[in-house]
PDB file of C-alpha atoms in Angstrom:
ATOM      1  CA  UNK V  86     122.036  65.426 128.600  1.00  0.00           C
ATOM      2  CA  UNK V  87     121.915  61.996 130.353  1.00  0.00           C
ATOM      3  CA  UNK V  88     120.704  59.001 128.159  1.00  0.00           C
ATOM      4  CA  UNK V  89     117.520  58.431 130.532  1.00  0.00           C
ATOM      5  CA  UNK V  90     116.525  61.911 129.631  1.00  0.00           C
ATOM      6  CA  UNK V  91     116.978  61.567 125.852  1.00  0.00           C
ATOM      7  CA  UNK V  92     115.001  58.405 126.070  1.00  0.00           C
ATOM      8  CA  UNK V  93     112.038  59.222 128.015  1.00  0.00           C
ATOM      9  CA  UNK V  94     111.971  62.728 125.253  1.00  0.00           C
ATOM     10  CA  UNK V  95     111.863  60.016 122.665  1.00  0.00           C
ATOM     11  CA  UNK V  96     109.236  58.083 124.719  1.00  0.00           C
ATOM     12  CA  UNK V  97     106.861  61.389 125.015  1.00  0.00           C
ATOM     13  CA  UNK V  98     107.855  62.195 121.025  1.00  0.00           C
ATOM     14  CA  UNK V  99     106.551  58.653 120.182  1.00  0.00           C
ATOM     15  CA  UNK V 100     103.207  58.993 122.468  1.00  0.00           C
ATOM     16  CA  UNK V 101     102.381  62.568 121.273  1.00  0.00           C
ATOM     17  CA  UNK V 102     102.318  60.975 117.573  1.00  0.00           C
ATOM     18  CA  UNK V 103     100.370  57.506 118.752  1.00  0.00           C
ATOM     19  CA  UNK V 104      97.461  59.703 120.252  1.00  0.00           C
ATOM     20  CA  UNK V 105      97.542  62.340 116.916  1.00  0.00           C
ATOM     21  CA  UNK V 106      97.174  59.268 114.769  1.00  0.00           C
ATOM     22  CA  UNK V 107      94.745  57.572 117.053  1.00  0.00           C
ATOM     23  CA  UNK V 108      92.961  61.330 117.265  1.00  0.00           C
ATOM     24  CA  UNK V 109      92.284  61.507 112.949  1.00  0.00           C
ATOM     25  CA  UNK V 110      90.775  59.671 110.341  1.00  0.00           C
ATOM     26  CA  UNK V 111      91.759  59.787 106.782  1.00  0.00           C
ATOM     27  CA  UNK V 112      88.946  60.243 103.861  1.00  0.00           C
ATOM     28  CA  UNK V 113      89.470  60.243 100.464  1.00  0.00           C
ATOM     29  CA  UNK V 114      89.768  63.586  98.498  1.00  0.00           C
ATOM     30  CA  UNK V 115      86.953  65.729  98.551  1.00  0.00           C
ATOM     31  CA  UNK V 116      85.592  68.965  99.120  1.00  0.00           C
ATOM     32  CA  UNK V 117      85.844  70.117 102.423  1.00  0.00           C
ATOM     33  CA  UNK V 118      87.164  73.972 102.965  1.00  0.00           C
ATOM     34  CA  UNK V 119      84.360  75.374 104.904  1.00  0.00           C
ATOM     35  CA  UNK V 120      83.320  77.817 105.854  1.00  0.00           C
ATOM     36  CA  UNK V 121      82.400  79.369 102.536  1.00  0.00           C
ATOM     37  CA  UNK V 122      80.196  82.276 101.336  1.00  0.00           C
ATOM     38  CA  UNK V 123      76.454  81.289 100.416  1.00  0.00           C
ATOM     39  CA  UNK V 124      75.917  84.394  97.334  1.00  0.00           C
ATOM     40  CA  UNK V 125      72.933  84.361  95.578  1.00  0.00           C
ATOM     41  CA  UNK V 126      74.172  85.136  91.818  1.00  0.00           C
ATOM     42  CA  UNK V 127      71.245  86.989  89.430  1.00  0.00           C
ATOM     43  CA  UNK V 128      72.000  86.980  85.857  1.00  0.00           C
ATOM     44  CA  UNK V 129      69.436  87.346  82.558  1.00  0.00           C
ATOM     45  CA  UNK V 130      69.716  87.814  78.807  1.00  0.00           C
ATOM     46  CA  UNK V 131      67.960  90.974  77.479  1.00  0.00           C
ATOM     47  CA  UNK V 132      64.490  91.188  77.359  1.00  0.00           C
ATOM     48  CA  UNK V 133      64.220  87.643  79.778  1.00  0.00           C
ATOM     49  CA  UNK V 134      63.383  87.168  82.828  1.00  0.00           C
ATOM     50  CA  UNK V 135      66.010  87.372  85.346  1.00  0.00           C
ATOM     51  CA  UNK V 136      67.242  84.444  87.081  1.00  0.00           C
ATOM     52  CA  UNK V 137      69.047  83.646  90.692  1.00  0.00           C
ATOM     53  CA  UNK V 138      71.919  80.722  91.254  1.00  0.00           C
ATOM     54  CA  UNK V 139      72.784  80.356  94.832  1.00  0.00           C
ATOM     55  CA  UNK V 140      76.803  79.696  94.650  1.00  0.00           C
ATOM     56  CA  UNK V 141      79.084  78.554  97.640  1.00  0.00           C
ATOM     57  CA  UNK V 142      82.090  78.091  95.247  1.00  0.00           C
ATOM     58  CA  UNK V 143      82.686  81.215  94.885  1.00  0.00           C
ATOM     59  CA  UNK V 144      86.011  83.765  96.006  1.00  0.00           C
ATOM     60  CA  UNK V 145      88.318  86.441  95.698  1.00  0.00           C
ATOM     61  CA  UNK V 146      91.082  86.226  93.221  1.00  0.00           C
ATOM     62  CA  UNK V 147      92.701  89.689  92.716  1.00  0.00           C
ATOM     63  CA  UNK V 148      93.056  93.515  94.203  1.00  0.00           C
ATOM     64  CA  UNK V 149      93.950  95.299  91.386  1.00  0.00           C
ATOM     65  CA  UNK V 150      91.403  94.833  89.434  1.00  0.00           C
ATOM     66  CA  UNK V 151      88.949  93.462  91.610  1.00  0.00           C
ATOM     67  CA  UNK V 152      88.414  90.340  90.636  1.00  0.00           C
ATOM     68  CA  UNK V 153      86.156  87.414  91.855  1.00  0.00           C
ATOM     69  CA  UNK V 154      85.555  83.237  90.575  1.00  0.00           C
ATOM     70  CA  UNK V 155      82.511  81.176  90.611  1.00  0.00           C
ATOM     71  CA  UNK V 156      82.193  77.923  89.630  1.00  0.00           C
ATOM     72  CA  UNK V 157      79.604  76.426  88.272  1.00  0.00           C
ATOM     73  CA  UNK V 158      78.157  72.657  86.315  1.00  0.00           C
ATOM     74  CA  UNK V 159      77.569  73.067  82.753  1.00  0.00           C
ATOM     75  CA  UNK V 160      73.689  71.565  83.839  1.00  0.00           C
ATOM     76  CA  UNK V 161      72.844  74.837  85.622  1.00  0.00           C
ATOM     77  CA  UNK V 162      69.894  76.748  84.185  1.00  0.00           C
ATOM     78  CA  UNK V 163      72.486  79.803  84.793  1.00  0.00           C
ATOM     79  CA  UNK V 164      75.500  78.082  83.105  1.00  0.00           C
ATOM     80  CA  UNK V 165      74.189  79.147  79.312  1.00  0.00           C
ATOM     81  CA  UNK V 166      73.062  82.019  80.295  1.00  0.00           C
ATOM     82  CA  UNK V 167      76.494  83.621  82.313  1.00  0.00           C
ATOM     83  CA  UNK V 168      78.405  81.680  79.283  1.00  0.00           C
ATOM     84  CA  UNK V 169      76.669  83.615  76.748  1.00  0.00           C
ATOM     85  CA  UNK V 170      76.362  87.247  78.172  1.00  0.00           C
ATOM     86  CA  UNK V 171      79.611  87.766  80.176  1.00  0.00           C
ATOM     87  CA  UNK V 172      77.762  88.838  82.896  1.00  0.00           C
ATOM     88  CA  UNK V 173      76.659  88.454  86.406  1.00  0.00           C
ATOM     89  CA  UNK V 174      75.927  90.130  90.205  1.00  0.00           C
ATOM     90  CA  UNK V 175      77.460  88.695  93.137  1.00  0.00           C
ATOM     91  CA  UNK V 176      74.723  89.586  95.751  1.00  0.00           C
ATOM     92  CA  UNK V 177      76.098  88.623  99.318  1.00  0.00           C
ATOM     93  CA  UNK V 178      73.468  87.130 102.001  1.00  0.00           C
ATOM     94  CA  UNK V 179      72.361  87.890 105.307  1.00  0.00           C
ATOM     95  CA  UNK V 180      70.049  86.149 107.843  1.00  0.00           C
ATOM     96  CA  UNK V 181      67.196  88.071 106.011  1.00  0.00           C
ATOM     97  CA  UNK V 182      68.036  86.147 102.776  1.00  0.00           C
ATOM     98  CA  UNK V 183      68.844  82.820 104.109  1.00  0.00           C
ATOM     99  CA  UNK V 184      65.468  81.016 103.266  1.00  0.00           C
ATOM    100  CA  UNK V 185      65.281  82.579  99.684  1.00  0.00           C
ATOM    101  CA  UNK V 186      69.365  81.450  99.648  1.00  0.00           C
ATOM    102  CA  UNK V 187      68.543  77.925 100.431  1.00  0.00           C
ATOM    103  CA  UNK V 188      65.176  78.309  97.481  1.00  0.00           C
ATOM    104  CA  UNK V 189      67.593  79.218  94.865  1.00  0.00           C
ATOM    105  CA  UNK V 190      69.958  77.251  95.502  1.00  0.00           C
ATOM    106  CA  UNK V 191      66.950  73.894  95.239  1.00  0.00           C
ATOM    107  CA  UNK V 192      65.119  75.399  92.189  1.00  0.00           C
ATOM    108  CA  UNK V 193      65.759  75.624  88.936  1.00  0.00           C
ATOM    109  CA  UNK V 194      64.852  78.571  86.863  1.00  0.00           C
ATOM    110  CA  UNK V 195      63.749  76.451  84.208  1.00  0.00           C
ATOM    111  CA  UNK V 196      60.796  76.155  86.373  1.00  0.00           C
ATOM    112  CA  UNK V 197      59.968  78.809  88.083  1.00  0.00           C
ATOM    113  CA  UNK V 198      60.325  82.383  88.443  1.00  0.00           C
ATOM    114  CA  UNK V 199      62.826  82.776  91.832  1.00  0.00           C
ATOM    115  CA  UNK V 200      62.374  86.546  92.179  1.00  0.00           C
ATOM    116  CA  UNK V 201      58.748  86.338  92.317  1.00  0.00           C
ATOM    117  CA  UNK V 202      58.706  83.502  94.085  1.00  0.00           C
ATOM    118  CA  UNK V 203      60.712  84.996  96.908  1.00  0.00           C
ATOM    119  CA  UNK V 204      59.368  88.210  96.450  1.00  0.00           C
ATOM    120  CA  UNK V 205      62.306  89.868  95.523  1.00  0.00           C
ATOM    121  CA  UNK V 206      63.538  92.982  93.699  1.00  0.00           C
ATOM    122  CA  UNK V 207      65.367  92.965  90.584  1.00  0.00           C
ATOM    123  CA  UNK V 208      68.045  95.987  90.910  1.00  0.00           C
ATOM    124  CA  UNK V 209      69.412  98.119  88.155  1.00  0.00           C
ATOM    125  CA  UNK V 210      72.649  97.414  87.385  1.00  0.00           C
ATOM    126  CA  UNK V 211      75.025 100.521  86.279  1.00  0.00           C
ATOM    127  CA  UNK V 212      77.886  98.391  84.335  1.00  0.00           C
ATOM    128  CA  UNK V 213      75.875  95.375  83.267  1.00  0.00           C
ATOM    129  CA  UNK V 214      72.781  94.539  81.745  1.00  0.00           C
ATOM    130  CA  UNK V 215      72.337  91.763  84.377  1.00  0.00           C
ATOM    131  CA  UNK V 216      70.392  92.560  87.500  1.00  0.00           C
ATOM    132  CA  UNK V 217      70.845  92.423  91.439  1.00  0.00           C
ATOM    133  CA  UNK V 218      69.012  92.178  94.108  1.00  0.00           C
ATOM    134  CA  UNK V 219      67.613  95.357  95.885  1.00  0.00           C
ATOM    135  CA  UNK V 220      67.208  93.077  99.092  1.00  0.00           C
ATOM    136  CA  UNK V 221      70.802  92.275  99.451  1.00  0.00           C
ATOM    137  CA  UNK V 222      73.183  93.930 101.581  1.00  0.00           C
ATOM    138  CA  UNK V 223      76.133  94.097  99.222  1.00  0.00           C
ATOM    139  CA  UNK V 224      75.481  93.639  94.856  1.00  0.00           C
ATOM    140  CA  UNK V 225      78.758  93.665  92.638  1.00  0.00           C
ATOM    141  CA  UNK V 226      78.370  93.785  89.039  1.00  0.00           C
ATOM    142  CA  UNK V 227      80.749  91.395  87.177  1.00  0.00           C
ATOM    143  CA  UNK V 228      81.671  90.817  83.606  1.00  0.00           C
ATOM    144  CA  UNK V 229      83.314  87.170  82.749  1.00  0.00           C
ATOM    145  CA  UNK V 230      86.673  87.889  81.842  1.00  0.00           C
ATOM    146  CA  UNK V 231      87.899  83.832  80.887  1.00  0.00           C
ATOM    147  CA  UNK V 232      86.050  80.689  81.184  1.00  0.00           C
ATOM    148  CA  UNK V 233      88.030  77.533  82.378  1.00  0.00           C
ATOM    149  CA  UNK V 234      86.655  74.261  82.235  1.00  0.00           C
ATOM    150  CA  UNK V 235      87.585  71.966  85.097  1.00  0.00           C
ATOM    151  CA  UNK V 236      85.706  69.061  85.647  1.00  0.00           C
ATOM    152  CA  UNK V 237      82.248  69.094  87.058  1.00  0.00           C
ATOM    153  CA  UNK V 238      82.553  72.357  87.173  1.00  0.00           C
ATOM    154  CA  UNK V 239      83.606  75.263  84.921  1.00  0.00           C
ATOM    155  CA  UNK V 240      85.391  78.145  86.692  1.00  0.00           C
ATOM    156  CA  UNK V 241      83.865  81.576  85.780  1.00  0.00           C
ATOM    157  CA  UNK V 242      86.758  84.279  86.193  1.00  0.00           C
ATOM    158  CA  UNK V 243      85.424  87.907  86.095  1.00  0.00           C
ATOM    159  CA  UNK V 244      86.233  91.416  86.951  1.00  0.00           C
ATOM    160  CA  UNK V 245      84.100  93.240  89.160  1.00  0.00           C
ATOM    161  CA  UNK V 246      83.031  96.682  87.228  1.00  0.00           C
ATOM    162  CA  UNK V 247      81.308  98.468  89.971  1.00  0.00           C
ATOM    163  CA  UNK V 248      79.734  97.626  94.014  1.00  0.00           C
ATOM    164  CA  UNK V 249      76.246  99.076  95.384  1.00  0.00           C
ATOM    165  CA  UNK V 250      75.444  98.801  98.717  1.00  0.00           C
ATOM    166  CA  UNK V 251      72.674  99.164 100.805  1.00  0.00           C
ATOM    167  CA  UNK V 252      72.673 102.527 102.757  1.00  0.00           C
ATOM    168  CA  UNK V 253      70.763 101.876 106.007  1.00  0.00           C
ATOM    169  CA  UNK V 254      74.506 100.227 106.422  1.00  0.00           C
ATOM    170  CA  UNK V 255      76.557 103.496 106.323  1.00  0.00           C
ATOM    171  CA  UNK V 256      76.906 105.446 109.384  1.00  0.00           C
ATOM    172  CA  UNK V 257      76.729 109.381 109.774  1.00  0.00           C
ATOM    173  CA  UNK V 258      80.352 110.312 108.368  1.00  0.00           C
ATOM    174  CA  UNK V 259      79.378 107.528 104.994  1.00  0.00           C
ATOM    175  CA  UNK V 260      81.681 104.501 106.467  1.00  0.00           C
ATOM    176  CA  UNK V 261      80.182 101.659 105.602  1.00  0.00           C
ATOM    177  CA  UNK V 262      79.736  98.754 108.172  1.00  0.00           C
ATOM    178  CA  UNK V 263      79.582  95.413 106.337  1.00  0.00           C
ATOM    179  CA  UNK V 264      79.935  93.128 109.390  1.00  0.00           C
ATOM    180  CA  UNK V 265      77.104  94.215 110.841  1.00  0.00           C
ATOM    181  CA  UNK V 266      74.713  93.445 107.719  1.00  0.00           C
ATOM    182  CA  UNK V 267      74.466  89.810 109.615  1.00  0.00           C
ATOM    183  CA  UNK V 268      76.249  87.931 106.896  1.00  0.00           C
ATOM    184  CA  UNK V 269      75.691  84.339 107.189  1.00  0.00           C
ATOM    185  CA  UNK V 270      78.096  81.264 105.700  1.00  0.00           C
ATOM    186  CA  UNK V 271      77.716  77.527 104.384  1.00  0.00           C
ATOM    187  CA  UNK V 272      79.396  74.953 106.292  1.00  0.00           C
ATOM    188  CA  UNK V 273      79.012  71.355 105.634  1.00  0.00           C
ATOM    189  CA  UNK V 274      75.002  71.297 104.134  1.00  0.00           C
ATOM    190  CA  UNK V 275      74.116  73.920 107.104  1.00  0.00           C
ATOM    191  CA  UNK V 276      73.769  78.047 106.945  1.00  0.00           C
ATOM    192  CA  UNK V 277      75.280  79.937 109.798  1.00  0.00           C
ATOM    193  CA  UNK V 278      75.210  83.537 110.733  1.00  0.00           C
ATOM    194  CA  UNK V 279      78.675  84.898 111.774  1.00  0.00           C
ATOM    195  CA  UNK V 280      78.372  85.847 115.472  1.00  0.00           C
ATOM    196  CA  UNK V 281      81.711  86.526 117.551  1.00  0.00           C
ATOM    197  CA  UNK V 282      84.328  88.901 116.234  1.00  0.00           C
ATOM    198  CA  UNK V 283      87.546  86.872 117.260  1.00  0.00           C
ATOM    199  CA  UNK V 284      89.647  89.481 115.599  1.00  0.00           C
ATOM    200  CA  UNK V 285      90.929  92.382 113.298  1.00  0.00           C
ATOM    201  CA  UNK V 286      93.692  91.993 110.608  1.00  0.00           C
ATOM    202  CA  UNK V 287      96.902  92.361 112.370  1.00  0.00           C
ATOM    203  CA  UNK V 288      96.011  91.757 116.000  1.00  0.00           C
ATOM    204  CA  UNK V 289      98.248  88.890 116.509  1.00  0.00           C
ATOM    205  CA  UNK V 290     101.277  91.016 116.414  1.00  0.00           C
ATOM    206  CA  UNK V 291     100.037  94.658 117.425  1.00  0.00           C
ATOM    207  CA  UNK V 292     101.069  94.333 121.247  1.00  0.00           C
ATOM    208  CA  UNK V 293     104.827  93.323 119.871  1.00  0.00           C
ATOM    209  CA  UNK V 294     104.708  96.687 117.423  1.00  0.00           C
ATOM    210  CA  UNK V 295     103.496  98.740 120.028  1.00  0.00           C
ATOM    211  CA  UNK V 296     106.141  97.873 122.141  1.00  0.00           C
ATOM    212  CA  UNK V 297     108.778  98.221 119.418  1.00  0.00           C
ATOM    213  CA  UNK V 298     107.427 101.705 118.575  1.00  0.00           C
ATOM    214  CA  UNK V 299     107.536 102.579 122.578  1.00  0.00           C
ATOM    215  CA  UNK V 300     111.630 101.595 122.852  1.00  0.00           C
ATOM    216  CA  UNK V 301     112.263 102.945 119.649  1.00  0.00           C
ATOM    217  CA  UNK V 302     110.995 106.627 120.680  1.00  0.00           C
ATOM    218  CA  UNK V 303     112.889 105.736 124.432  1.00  0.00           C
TER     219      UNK V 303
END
């Protein structure tokens, strides 16, 4: 390779770098995965009236057994109550429950009463004592398994004991079709409903197994 083409690589190296610096800004740590899920998490004591937290910090942990986190300030009307029953339902949102999402998430239960408020209906839970929400598309039942204190927050670990979901969702042969419940996500202080399917799991190399499959039986 001649020297004028090693330097002018250099040259495009060094420019390609200039414009990606030039192209970002650096912040100072903070919070910024996004998109996240928006839940609306219902728990109660016995006998009390149940309550709703809306949650964006929330996520899968494990498969076997289903586990999910939430995390959550000690100031939250919710805090003492998940602390001190174990318990909670992880009820997922759709652009039906976006405004009463967004209400939850503003209000305290100390003050008022959300379910009535948003005209919602507590749901029977069949693990827990703690109730869901009829309205929601998907409701999983969760009992705290460990509580870790973090910081601001305190991260809620818990297994998930048993999933209802709505049925006007399941098609004639009982599959159910969660993606087209119109789930909607948090991103940066806004809601969004999720729109264009980019993808299934495993696209990205299905062409190259097809083809690998086709030779093979060649």
């Amino acid at each position: 390779m001649s020297k004028r083409k090693v330097g002018l690589m250099r040259e495009n190296k060094k420019s390609r770098s200039e414009r990606t610096a030039v192209s970002r800004e650096e912040w100072k740590p903070g919070n910024m995965l996004y998109p996240v899920p928006a839940v609306m998490v219902s728990c109660n004591r016995p006998e009390e009236v149940p309550n709703i937290i809306t949650i964006a910090w929330t996520g899968t942990i494990c498969s076997d057994p289903p586990m999910l986190s939430i995390s959550l300030r000690k100031e939250r009307y919710s805090y003492d109550i998940i602390r001190d029953t174990g318990e909670f339902v992880v009820n997922l949102v759709n652009r039906k429950l976006v405004r009463a999402a967004d209400y939850c998430g503003v209000k305290s239960g100390r003050e008022v009463d959300k379910f009535r408020e948003m005209k919602l209906t507590p749901l029977q839970s069949h693990h827990i004592i703690a109730q869901g929400i009829a309205e929601s598309p998907v409701c999983l039942e969760c009992r705290v398994t460990e509580r870790i204190p973090l910081g601001s927050h305190d991260l809620f670990l818990a297994e998930i004991l048993g999933v209802s979901v709505d049925k006007r969702y399941l098609d004639e042969k009982g599959k159910f079709h969660l993606n087209r419940c119109g789930l909607a996500a948090y991103s940066h202080g806004e809601y969004f409903a999720l729109g264009e399917k980019l993808g299934s799991f495993g696209y990205s190399v299905k062409k190259n197994m097809m083809k690998r499959t086709e030779k093979t039986k060649k």
